[in-house]
PDB file of N, CA and C in Angstrom:
ATOM      1  N   GLY A1316      93.779 123.714 102.232  1.00 85.00           N
ATOM      2  CA  GLY A1316      93.382 123.928 100.875  1.00 85.00           C
ATOM      3  C   GLY A1316      94.577 123.825  99.936  1.00 85.00           C
ATOM      4  N   THR A1317      94.282 123.692  98.679  1.00 89.00           N
ATOM      5  CA  THR A1317      95.297 123.601  97.641  1.00 89.00           C
ATOM      6  C   THR A1317      95.217 124.844  96.774  1.00 89.00           C
ATOM      7  N   PHE A1318      96.350 125.509  96.617  1.00 91.00           N
ATOM      8  CA  PHE A1318      96.394 126.754  95.856  1.00 91.00           C
ATOM      9  C   PHE A1318      97.617 126.742  94.952  1.00 91.00           C
ATOM     10  N   TRP A1319      97.729 127.758  94.125  1.00 87.00           N
ATOM     11  CA  TRP A1319      98.929 127.881  93.296  1.00 87.00           C
ATOM     12  C   TRP A1319      99.454 129.296  93.396  1.00 87.00           C
ATOM     13  N   TYR A1320     100.754 129.432  93.138  1.00 87.00           N
ATOM     14  CA  TYR A1320     101.387 130.741  93.182  1.00 87.00           C
ATOM     15  C   TYR A1320     102.070 131.008  91.848  1.00 87.00           C
ATOM     16  N   HIS A1321     102.235 132.288  91.557  1.00 85.00           N
ATOM     17  CA  HIS A1321     102.973 132.723  90.374  1.00 85.00           C
ATOM     18  C   HIS A1321     103.376 134.176  90.572  1.00 85.00           C
ATOM     19  N   PRO A1322     104.378 134.648  89.843  1.00 79.00           N
ATOM     20  CA  PRO A1322     104.861 136.014  90.031  1.00 79.00           C
ATOM     21  C   PRO A1322     103.871 137.042  89.485  1.00 79.00           C
ATOM     22  N   HIS A1323     104.043 138.258  89.940  1.00 77.00           N
ATOM     23  CA  HIS A1323     103.200 139.351  89.473  1.00 77.00           C
ATOM     24  C   HIS A1323     104.022 140.550  89.027  1.00 77.00           C
ATOM     25  N   LEU A1324     105.207 140.313  88.512  1.00 73.00           N
ATOM     26  CA  LEU A1324     106.016 141.412  88.014  1.00 73.00           C
ATOM     27  C   LEU A1324     105.339 141.993  86.780  1.00 73.00           C
ATOM     28  N   HIS A1325     104.981 143.266  86.834  1.00 68.00           N
ATOM     29  CA  HIS A1325     104.248 143.913  85.756  1.00 68.00           C
ATOM     30  C   HIS A1325     104.965 143.734  84.419  1.00 68.00           C
ATOM     31  N   GLY A1326     104.235 143.206  83.446  1.00 67.00           N
ATOM     32  CA  GLY A1326     104.776 143.044  82.108  1.00 67.00           C
ATOM     33  C   GLY A1326     105.491 141.733  81.873  1.00 67.00           C
ATOM     34  N   ALA A1327     105.682 140.913  82.908  1.00 71.00           N
ATOM     35  CA  ALA A1327     106.436 139.681  82.721  1.00 71.00           C
ATOM     36  C   ALA A1327     105.784 138.461  83.379  1.00 71.00           C
ATOM     37  N   THR A1328     104.559 138.580  83.863  1.00 75.00           N
ATOM     38  CA  THR A1328     103.919 137.463  84.554  1.00 75.00           C
ATOM     39  C   THR A1328     103.770 136.257  83.639  1.00 75.00           C
ATOM     40  N   ALA A1329     103.260 136.454  82.429  1.00 74.00           N
ATOM     41  CA  ALA A1329     103.065 135.328  81.504  1.00 74.00           C
ATOM     42  C   ALA A1329     104.386 134.668  81.169  1.00 74.00           C
ATOM     43  N   LEU A1330     105.407 135.459  80.939  1.00 74.00           N
ATOM     44  CA  LEU A1330     106.711 134.908  80.583  1.00 74.00           C
ATOM     45  C   LEU A1330     107.306 134.119  81.745  1.00 74.00           C
ATOM     46  N   GLN A1331     107.257 134.682  82.954  1.00 77.00           N
ATOM     47  CA  GLN A1331     107.841 133.998  84.105  1.00 77.00           C
ATOM     48  C   GLN A1331     107.060 132.726  84.450  1.00 77.00           C
ATOM     49  N   THR A1332     105.741 132.814  84.415  1.00 79.00           N
ATOM     50  CA  THR A1332     104.919 131.634  84.686  1.00 79.00           C
ATOM     51  C   THR A1332     105.160 130.567  83.627  1.00 79.00           C
ATOM     52  N   GLY A1333     105.244 130.998  82.378  1.00 75.00           N
ATOM     53  CA  GLY A1333     105.484 130.062  81.286  1.00 75.00           C
ATOM     54  C   GLY A1333     106.843 129.406  81.327  1.00 75.00           C
ATOM     55  N   GLN A1334     107.774 129.990  82.055  1.00 74.00           N
ATOM     56  CA  GLN A1334     109.095 129.390  82.188  1.00 74.00           C
ATOM     57  C   GLN A1334     109.239 128.606  83.493  1.00 74.00           C
ATOM     58  N   GLY A1335     108.125 128.451  84.207  1.00 77.00           N
ATOM     59  CA  GLY A1335     108.146 127.576  85.371  1.00 77.00           C
ATOM     60  C   GLY A1335     108.064 128.256  86.712  1.00 77.00           C
ATOM     61  N   ALA A1336     107.959 129.569  86.767  1.00 82.00           N
ATOM     62  CA  ALA A1336     107.876 130.268  88.051  1.00 82.00           C
ATOM     63  C   ALA A1336     106.447 130.194  88.583  1.00 82.00           C
ATOM     64  N   ALA A1337     106.011 128.983  88.891  1.00 85.00           N
ATOM     65  CA  ALA A1337     104.681 128.746  89.448  1.00 85.00           C
ATOM     66  C   ALA A1337     104.743 127.424  90.197  1.00 85.00           C
ATOM     67  N   GLY A1338     103.851 127.245  91.138  1.00 88.00           N
ATOM     68  CA  GLY A1338     103.865 126.001  91.884  1.00 88.00           C
ATOM     69  C   GLY A1338     102.667 125.855  92.792  1.00 88.00           C
ATOM     70  N   THR A1339     102.698 124.824  93.597  1.00 90.00           N
ATOM     71  CA  THR A1339     101.598 124.480  94.494  1.00 90.00           C
ATOM     72  C   THR A1339     101.889 124.969  95.910  1.00 90.00           C
ATOM     73  N   ILE A1340     100.848 125.463  96.547  1.00 91.00           N
ATOM     74  CA  ILE A1340     100.913 125.789  97.975  1.00 91.00           C
ATOM     75  C   ILE A1340      99.827 124.964  98.668  1.00 91.00           C
ATOM     76  N   ILE A1341     100.225 124.196  99.663  1.00 91.00           N
ATOM     77  CA  ILE A1341      99.277 123.400 100.444  1.00 91.00           C
ATOM     78  C   ILE A1341      99.155 124.046 101.816  1.00 91.00           C
ATOM     79  N   ILE A1342      97.949 124.442 102.168  1.00 91.00           N
ATOM     80  CA  ILE A1342      97.657 124.977 103.503  1.00 91.00           C
ATOM     81  C   ILE A1342      96.961 123.867 104.277  1.00 91.00           C
ATOM     82  N   ASP A1343      97.654 123.337 105.282  1.00 87.00           N
ATOM     83  CA  ASP A1343      97.075 122.250 106.070  1.00 87.00           C
ATOM     84  C   ASP A1343      95.875 122.736 106.865  1.00 87.00           C
ATOM     85  N   HIS A1344      94.923 121.851 107.031  1.00 85.00           N
ATOM     86  CA  HIS A1344      93.732 122.154 107.821  1.00 85.00           C
ATOM     87  C   HIS A1344      94.082 122.094 109.310  1.00 85.00           C
ATOM     88  N   PRO A1345      93.312 122.778 110.129  1.00 88.00           N
ATOM     89  CA  PRO A1345      93.543 122.690 111.574  1.00 88.00           C
ATOM     90  C   PRO A1345      93.361 121.246 112.058  1.00 88.00           C
ATOM     91  N   GLU A1346      94.064 120.894 113.099  1.00 84.00           N
ATOM     92  CA  GLU A1346      94.006 119.528 113.628  1.00 84.00           C
ATOM     93  C   GLU A1346      92.583 119.100 113.982  1.00 84.00           C
ATOM     94  N   ASP A1347      91.756 120.040 114.416  1.00 90.00           N
ATOM     95  CA  ASP A1347      90.398 119.687 114.834  1.00 90.00           C
ATOM     96  C   ASP A1347      89.390 119.767 113.683  1.00 90.00           C
ATOM     97  N   TYR A1348      89.853 119.983 112.463  1.00 89.00           N
ATOM     98  CA  TYR A1348      88.950 120.047 111.299  1.00 89.00           C
ATOM     99  C   TYR A1348      88.438 118.643 110.992  1.00 89.00           C
ATOM    100  N   PRO A1349      87.126 118.497 110.764  1.00 91.00           N
ATOM    101  CA  PRO A1349      86.538 117.147 110.657  1.00 91.00           C
ATOM    102  C   PRO A1349      86.738 116.477 109.289  1.00 91.00           C
ATOM    103  N   ILE A1350      87.980 116.155 108.948  1.00 88.00           N
ATOM    104  CA  ILE A1350      88.234 115.376 107.739  1.00 88.00           C
ATOM    105  C   ILE A1350      88.296 113.911 108.152  1.00 88.00           C
ATOM    106  N   PRO A1351      87.540 113.056 107.472  1.00 90.00           N
ATOM    107  CA  PRO A1351      87.556 111.628 107.838  1.00 90.00           C
ATOM    108  C   PRO A1351      88.973 111.055 107.730  1.00 90.00           C
ATOM    109  N   ASP A1352      89.326 110.159 108.639  1.00 89.00           N
ATOM    110  CA  ASP A1352      90.655 109.546 108.645  1.00 89.00           C
ATOM    111  C   ASP A1352      90.975 108.862 107.328  1.00 89.00           C
ATOM    112  N   VAL A1353      89.965 108.270 106.686  1.00 91.00           N
ATOM    113  CA  VAL A1353      90.199 107.566 105.432  1.00 91.00           C
ATOM    114  C   VAL A1353      90.766 108.514 104.360  1.00 91.00           C
ATOM    115  N   ILE A1354      90.381 109.769 104.398  1.00 89.00           N
ATOM    116  CA  ILE A1354      90.913 110.768 103.462  1.00 89.00           C
ATOM    117  C   ILE A1354      92.199 111.367 104.013  1.00 89.00           C
ATOM    118  N   ASN A1355      92.187 111.715 105.277  1.00 87.00           N
ATOM    119  CA  ASN A1355      93.333 112.355 105.908  1.00 87.00           C
ATOM    120  C   ASN A1355      94.601 111.497 105.865  1.00 87.00           C
ATOM    121  N   ASP A1356      94.432 110.171 105.908  1.00 90.00           N
ATOM    122  CA  ASP A1356      95.575 109.264 105.959  1.00 90.00           C
ATOM    123  C   ASP A1356      96.047 108.804 104.577  1.00 90.00           C
ATOM    124  N   MET A1357      95.389 109.253 103.517  1.00 93.00           N
ATOM    125  CA  MET A1357      95.788 108.847 102.165  1.00 93.00           C
ATOM    126  C   MET A1357      97.122 109.482 101.774  1.00 93.00           C
ATOM    127  N   PRO A1358      97.949 108.757 101.030  1.00 93.00           N
ATOM    128  CA  PRO A1358      99.145 109.393 100.474  1.00 93.00           C
ATOM    129  C   PRO A1358      98.710 110.446  99.441  1.00 93.00           C
ATOM    130  N   GLU A1359      99.449 111.534  99.388  1.00 91.00           N
ATOM    131  CA  GLU A1359      99.090 112.618  98.463  1.00 91.00           C
ATOM    132  C   GLU A1359      99.978 112.585  97.227  1.00 91.00           C
ATOM    133  N   ILE A1360      99.373 112.909  96.107  1.00 91.00           N
ATOM    134  CA  ILE A1360     100.101 113.126  94.863  1.00 91.00           C
ATOM    135  C   ILE A1360      99.754 114.538  94.410  1.00 91.00           C
ATOM    136  N   GLN A1361     100.758 115.384  94.346  1.00 91.00           N
ATOM    137  CA  GLN A1361     100.548 116.774  93.957  1.00 91.00           C
ATOM    138  C   GLN A1361     101.012 116.962  92.524  1.00 91.00           C
ATOM    139  N   MET A1362     100.187 117.636  91.732  1.00 90.00           N
ATOM    140  CA  MET A1362     100.523 117.864  90.336  1.00 90.00           C
ATOM    141  C   MET A1362     100.208 119.291  89.938  1.00 90.00           C
ATOM    142  N   VAL A1363     101.111 119.858  89.154  1.00 90.00           N
ATOM    143  CA  VAL A1363     100.894 121.165  88.550  1.00 90.00           C
ATOM    144  C   VAL A1363     100.927 120.957  87.040  1.00 90.00           C
ATOM    145  N   PHE A1364      99.839 121.289  86.376  1.00 89.00           N
ATOM    146  CA  PHE A1364      99.754 121.173  84.921  1.00 89.00           C
ATOM    147  C   PHE A1364     100.023 122.536  84.308  1.00 89.00           C
ATOM    148  N   GLN A1365     100.889 122.574  83.299  1.00 87.00           N
ATOM    149  CA  GLN A1365     101.173 123.830  82.615  1.00 87.00           C
ATOM    150  C   GLN A1365     101.106 123.628  81.113  1.00 87.00           C
ATOM    151  N   HIS A1366     100.345 124.504  80.474  1.00 84.00           N
ATOM    152  CA  HIS A1366     100.279 124.510  79.015  1.00 84.00           C
ATOM    153  C   HIS A1366     101.402 125.399  78.510  1.00 84.00           C
ATOM    154  N   MET A1367     102.274 124.846  77.702  1.00 80.00           N
ATOM    155  CA  MET A1367     103.409 125.593  77.166  1.00 80.00           C
ATOM    156  C   MET A1367     103.164 125.875  75.686  1.00 80.00           C
ATOM    157  N   ASP A1368     102.949 127.113  75.354  1.00 81.00           N
ATOM    158  CA  ASP A1368     102.871 127.532  73.961  1.00 81.00           C
ATOM    159  C   ASP A1368     104.079 128.422  73.716  1.00 81.00           C
ATOM    160  N   LEU A1369     105.122 127.854  73.155  1.00 77.00           N
ATOM    161  CA  LEU A1369     106.395 128.555  73.049  1.00 77.00           C
ATOM    162  C   LEU A1369     106.335 129.760  72.118  1.00 77.00           C
ATOM    163  N   ASN A1370     105.419 129.740  71.156  1.00 78.00           N
ATOM    164  CA  ASN A1370     105.275 130.918  70.299  1.00 78.00           C
ATOM    165  C   ASN A1370     104.742 132.107  71.096  1.00 78.00           C
ATOM    166  N   ILE A1371     103.801 131.858  71.989  1.00 79.00           N
ATOM    167  CA  ILE A1371     103.285 132.934  72.843  1.00 79.00           C
ATOM    168  C   ILE A1371     104.383 133.411  73.792  1.00 79.00           C
ATOM    169  N   LEU A1372     105.168 132.480  74.347  1.00 77.00           N
ATOM    170  CA  LEU A1372     106.251 132.880  75.246  1.00 77.00           C
ATOM    171  C   LEU A1372     107.307 133.704  74.510  1.00 77.00           C
ATOM    172  N   ARG A1373     107.588 133.351  73.275  1.00 76.00           N
ATOM    173  CA  ARG A1373     108.550 134.137  72.494  1.00 76.00           C
ATOM    174  C   ARG A1373     108.034 135.559  72.305  1.00 76.00           C
ATOM    175  N   ASP A1374     106.745 135.686  71.977  1.00 77.00           N
ATOM    176  CA  ASP A1374     106.153 137.017  71.819  1.00 77.00           C
ATOM    177  C   ASP A1374     106.161 137.786  73.142  1.00 77.00           C
ATOM    178  N   ALA A1375     105.870 137.086  74.245  1.00 75.00           N
ATOM    179  CA  ALA A1375     105.881 137.738  75.559  1.00 75.00           C
ATOM    180  C   ALA A1375     107.282 138.226  75.915  1.00 75.00           C
ATOM    181  N   ALA A1376     108.302 137.437  75.575  1.00 74.00           N
ATOM    182  CA  ALA A1376     109.680 137.850  75.836  1.00 74.00           C
ATOM    183  C   ALA A1376     110.020 139.107  75.046  1.00 74.00           C
ATOM    184  N   ASP A1377     109.530 139.177  73.837  1.00 75.00           N
ATOM    185  CA  ASP A1377     109.788 140.351  72.997  1.00 75.00           C
ATOM    186  C   ASP A1377     109.104 141.586  73.575  1.00 75.00           C
ATOM    187  N   VAL A1378     107.830 141.454  73.953  1.00 76.00           N
ATOM    188  CA  VAL A1378     107.075 142.588  74.493  1.00 76.00           C
ATOM    189  C   VAL A1378     107.659 143.065  75.813  1.00 76.00           C
ATOM    190  N   SER A1379     108.048 142.108  76.689  1.00 73.00           N
ATOM    191  CA  SER A1379     108.568 142.488  78.005  1.00 73.00           C
ATOM    192  C   SER A1379     110.055 142.842  77.959  1.00 73.00           C
ATOM    193  N   GLN A1380     110.657 142.699  76.790  1.00 73.00           N
ATOM    194  CA  GLN A1380     112.083 142.978  76.586  1.00 73.00           C
ATOM    195  C   GLN A1380     112.947 142.126  77.521  1.00 73.00           C
ATOM    196  N   ASP A1381     112.599 140.847  77.596  1.00 68.00           N
ATOM    197  CA  ASP A1381     113.355 139.902  78.407  1.00 68.00           C
ATOM    198  C   ASP A1381     114.611 139.509  77.636  1.00 68.00           C
ATOM    199  N   TYR A1382     115.735 139.958  78.102  1.00 63.00           N
ATOM    200  CA  TYR A1382     116.988 139.656  77.423  1.00 63.00           C
ATOM    201  C   TYR A1382     117.785 138.573  78.162  1.00 63.00           C
ATOM    202  N   VAL A1383     117.202 138.021  79.228  1.00 62.00           N
ATOM    203  CA  VAL A1383     117.885 136.972  79.976  1.00 62.00           C
ATOM    204  C   VAL A1383     117.795 135.655  79.218  1.00 62.00           C
ATOM    205  N   THR A1384     116.575 135.251  78.842  1.00 62.00           N
ATOM    206  CA  THR A1384     116.403 133.989  78.129  1.00 62.00           C
ATOM    207  C   THR A1384     116.570 134.158  76.623  1.00 62.00           C
ATOM    208  N   ASP A1385     116.298 135.330  76.096  1.00 61.00           N
ATOM    209  CA  ASP A1385     116.469 135.634  74.678  1.00 61.00           C
ATOM    210  C   ASP A1385     115.776 134.600  73.788  1.00 61.00           C
ATOM    211  N   TRP A1386     114.519 134.314  74.096  1.00 59.00           N
ATOM    212  CA  TRP A1386     113.758 133.329  73.338  1.00 59.00           C
ATOM    213  C   TRP A1386     113.556 133.763  71.894  1.00 59.00           C
ATOM    214  N   LYS A1387     113.475 135.056  71.661  1.00 58.00           N
ATOM    215  CA  LYS A1387     113.199 135.524  70.301  1.00 58.00           C
ATOM    216  C   LYS A1387     114.361 135.224  69.360  1.00 58.00           C
ATOM    217  N   ASP A1388     115.577 135.604  69.735  1.00 64.00           N
ATOM    218  CA  ASP A1388     116.720 135.424  68.847  1.00 64.00           C
ATOM    219  C   ASP A1388     117.162 133.968  68.746  1.00 64.00           C
ATOM    220  N   ASN A1389     117.032 133.204  69.840  1.00 61.00           N
ATOM    221  CA  ASN A1389     117.465 131.808  69.819  1.00 61.00           C
ATOM    222  C   ASN A1389     116.404 130.867  69.267  1.00 61.00           C
ATOM    223  N   ASN A1390     115.182 131.357  69.153  1.00 57.00           N
ATOM    224  CA  ASN A1390     114.074 130.564  68.607  1.00 57.00           C
ATOM    225  C   ASN A1390     113.981 129.189  69.262  1.00 57.00           C
ATOM    226  N   PHE A1391     114.181 129.140  70.583  1.00 55.00           N
ATOM    227  CA  PHE A1391     114.025 127.944  71.410  1.00 55.00           C
ATOM    228  C   PHE A1391     115.143 126.927  71.232  1.00 55.00           C
ATOM    229  N   GLU A1392     116.152 127.194  70.435  1.00 54.00           N
ATOM    230  CA  GLU A1392     117.203 126.202  70.207  1.00 54.00           C
ATOM    231  C   GLU A1392     117.970 125.884  71.487  1.00 54.00           C
ATOM    232  N   ILE A1393     118.128 126.856  72.359  1.00 53.00           N
ATOM    233  CA  ILE A1393     118.864 126.622  73.602  1.00 53.00           C
ATOM    234  C   ILE A1393     117.944 126.105  74.696  1.00 53.00           C
ATOM    235  N   THR A1394     116.737 126.630  74.776  1.00 53.00           N
ATOM    236  CA  THR A1394     115.863 126.318  75.904  1.00 53.00           C
ATOM    237  C   THR A1394     114.998 125.093  75.695  1.00 53.00           C
ATOM    238  N   ASN A1395     114.897 124.568  74.490  1.00 56.00           N
ATOM    239  CA  ASN A1395     113.976 123.468  74.239  1.00 56.00           C
ATOM    240  C   ASN A1395     114.674 122.342  73.495  1.00 56.00           C
ATOM    241  N   LYS A1396     115.389 121.480  74.214  1.00 61.00           N
ATOM    242  CA  LYS A1396     116.111 120.367  73.597  1.00 61.00           C
ATOM    243  C   LYS A1396     115.322 119.060  73.618  1.00 61.00           C
ATOM    244  N   THR A1397     114.229 118.992  74.379  1.00 63.00           N
ATOM    245  CA  THR A1397     113.505 117.747  74.550  1.00 63.00           C
ATOM    246  C   THR A1397     112.689 117.370  73.319  1.00 63.00           C
ATOM    247  N   THR A1398     112.099 118.352  72.654  1.00 66.00           N
ATOM    248  CA  THR A1398     111.185 118.078  71.549  1.00 66.00           C
ATOM    249  C   THR A1398     111.190 119.260  70.582  1.00 66.00           C
ATOM    250  N   ASP A1399     110.699 119.011  69.384  1.00 69.00           N
ATOM    251  CA  ASP A1399     110.536 120.117  68.441  1.00 69.00           C
ATOM    252  C   ASP A1399     109.117 120.681  68.488  1.00 69.00           C
ATOM    253  N   LEU A1400     108.298 120.158  69.402  1.00 74.00           N
ATOM    254  CA  LEU A1400     106.958 120.703  69.585  1.00 74.00           C
ATOM    255  C   LEU A1400     107.048 122.114  70.151  1.00 74.00           C
ATOM    256  N   THR A1401     106.119 122.968  69.786  1.00 77.00           N
ATOM    257  CA  THR A1401     106.070 124.310  70.356  1.00 77.00           C
ATOM    258  C   THR A1401     104.798 124.533  71.158  1.00 77.00           C
ATOM    259  N   ASN A1402     103.938 123.518  71.263  1.00 80.00           N
ATOM    260  CA  ASN A1402     102.688 123.637  71.989  1.00 80.00           C
ATOM    261  C   ASN A1402     102.441 122.296  72.682  1.00 80.00           C
ATOM    262  N   PHE A1403     102.625 122.247  74.023  1.00 82.00           N
ATOM    263  CA  PHE A1403     102.541 120.981  74.731  1.00 82.00           C
ATOM    264  C   PHE A1403     102.187 121.233  76.193  1.00 82.00           C
ATOM    265  N   MET A1404     101.946 120.152  76.926  1.00 84.00           N
ATOM    266  CA  MET A1404     101.620 120.210  78.346  1.00 84.00           C
ATOM    267  C   MET A1404     102.794 119.656  79.153  1.00 84.00           C
ATOM    268  N   LEU A1405     103.006 120.245  80.333  1.00 86.00           N
ATOM    269  CA  LEU A1405     103.971 119.727  81.295  1.00 86.00           C
ATOM    270  C   LEU A1405     103.223 119.367  82.571  1.00 86.00           C
ATOM    271  N   VAL A1406     103.662 118.343  83.242  1.00 90.00           N
ATOM    272  CA  VAL A1406     103.135 117.976  84.555  1.00 90.00           C
ATOM    273  C   VAL A1406     104.318 117.995  85.506  1.00 90.00           C
ATOM    274  N   ASN A1407     104.243 118.870  86.508  1.00 88.00           N
ATOM    275  CA  ASN A1407     105.361 119.080  87.440  1.00 88.00           C
ATOM    276  C   ASN A1407     106.655 119.356  86.678  1.00 88.00           C
ATOM    277  N   MET A1408     106.539 120.166  85.644  1.00 84.00           N
ATOM    278  CA  MET A1408     107.652 120.579  84.781  1.00 84.00           C
ATOM    279  C   MET A1408     108.300 119.408  84.048  1.00 84.00           C
ATOM    280  N   GLN A1409     107.581 118.311  83.888  1.00 86.00           N
ATOM    281  CA  GLN A1409     108.091 117.157  83.149  1.00 86.00           C
ATOM    282  C   GLN A1409     107.303 116.996  81.857  1.00 86.00           C
ATOM    283  N   PHE A1410     108.028 116.759  80.772  1.00 81.00           N
ATOM    284  CA  PHE A1410     107.386 116.589  79.466  1.00 81.00           C
ATOM    285  C   PHE A1410     106.668 115.248  79.371  1.00 81.00           C
ATOM    286  N   LEU A1411     107.284 114.195  79.846  1.00 84.00           N
ATOM    287  CA  LEU A1411     106.676 112.861  79.852  1.00 84.00           C
ATOM    288  C   LEU A1411     106.693 112.331  81.284  1.00 84.00           C
ATOM    289  N   PRO A1412     105.752 112.794  82.109  1.00 87.00           N
ATOM    290  CA  PRO A1412     105.784 112.419  83.527  1.00 87.00           C
ATOM    291  C   PRO A1412     105.410 110.959  83.739  1.00 87.00           C
ATOM    292  N   LYS A1413     105.839 110.450  84.872  1.00 88.00           N
ATOM    293  CA  LYS A1413     105.501 109.083  85.264  1.00 88.00           C
ATOM    294  C   LYS A1413     105.024 109.114  86.710  1.00 88.00           C
ATOM    295  N   VAL A1414     103.864 108.541  86.950  1.00 88.00           N
ATOM    296  CA  VAL A1414     103.321 108.433  88.301  1.00 88.00           C
ATOM    297  C   VAL A1414     103.193 106.955  88.627  1.00 88.00           C
ATOM    298  N   THR A1415     103.758 106.545  89.744  1.00 89.00           N
ATOM    299  CA  THR A1415     103.696 105.148  90.158  1.00 89.00           C
ATOM    300  C   THR A1415     102.710 105.027  91.310  1.00 89.00           C
ATOM    301  N   MET A1416     101.749 104.124  91.156  1.00 91.00           N
ATOM    302  CA  MET A1416     100.736 103.901  92.182  1.00 91.00           C
ATOM    303  C   MET A1416     100.540 102.406  92.387  1.00 91.00           C
ATOM    304  N   GLU A1417     100.040 102.070  93.551  1.00 94.00           N
ATOM    305  CA  GLU A1417      99.738 100.671  93.854  1.00 94.00           C
ATOM    306  C   GLU A1417      98.278 100.378  93.519  1.00 94.00           C
ATOM    307  N   VAL A1418      98.034  99.180  93.044  1.00 95.00           N
ATOM    308  CA  VAL A1418      96.675  98.738  92.752  1.00 95.00           C
ATOM    309  C   VAL A1418      95.889  98.626  94.049  1.00 95.00           C
ATOM    310  N   ASP A1419      94.618  98.991  94.008  1.00 94.00           N
ATOM    311  CA  ASP A1419      93.702  98.903  95.159  1.00 94.00           C
ATOM    312  C   ASP A1419      94.102  99.801  96.320  1.00 94.00           C
ATOM    313  N   LYS A1420      94.840 100.861  96.046  1.00 93.00           N
ATOM    314  CA  LYS A1420      95.211 101.818  97.070  1.00 93.00           C
ATOM    315  C   LYS A1420      94.651 103.181  96.681  1.00 93.00           C
ATOM    316  N   TRP A1421      94.078 103.886  97.645  1.00 93.00           N
ATOM    317  CA  TRP A1421      93.501 105.198  97.403  1.00 93.00           C
ATOM    318  C   TRP A1421      94.563 106.284  97.595  1.00 93.00           C
ATOM    319  N   TYR A1422      94.473 107.307  96.755  1.00 94.00           N
ATOM    320  CA  TYR A1422      95.389 108.433  96.827  1.00 94.00           C
ATOM    321  C   TYR A1422      94.604 109.738  96.836  1.00 94.00           C
ATOM    322  N   ARG A1423      95.174 110.716  97.464  1.00 91.00           N
ATOM    323  CA  ARG A1423      94.580 112.068  97.465  1.00 91.00           C
ATOM    324  C   ARG A1423      95.341 112.903  96.442  1.00 91.00           C
ATOM    325  N   TRP A1424      94.646 113.287  95.385  1.00 91.00           N
ATOM    326  CA  TRP A1424      95.253 114.069  94.302  1.00 91.00           C
ATOM    327  C   TRP A1424      94.995 115.544  94.517  1.00 91.00           C
ATOM    328  N   ARG A1425      96.023 116.332  94.375  1.00 88.00           N
ATOM    329  CA  ARG A1425      95.886 117.787  94.500  1.00 88.00           C
ATOM    330  C   ARG A1425      96.472 118.437  93.278  1.00 88.00           C
TER     331      ARG A1425
END
């Protein structure tokens, strides 16, 4: 199965997850599980989508008293050099991801 993980530190889960402390966990099926070879033999592409709302993260840093990243006082000037957007999506922690695939080839997306 395909699952995701993230921290559960009381008062800081949103902030830590929003800063990238999350990811994919793949639990392989047992060898005797009846998955057709056509699916089982496909190359896998794993993706984690994250919605980044930096204004919410700044507020979360303030509430949780996170003084490590100091998002409130720096107003993202140090942590966000890629764009001036404050509300965007990341794929595998990339702002402008690129996926390369072959034509007429099947892939297993997770």
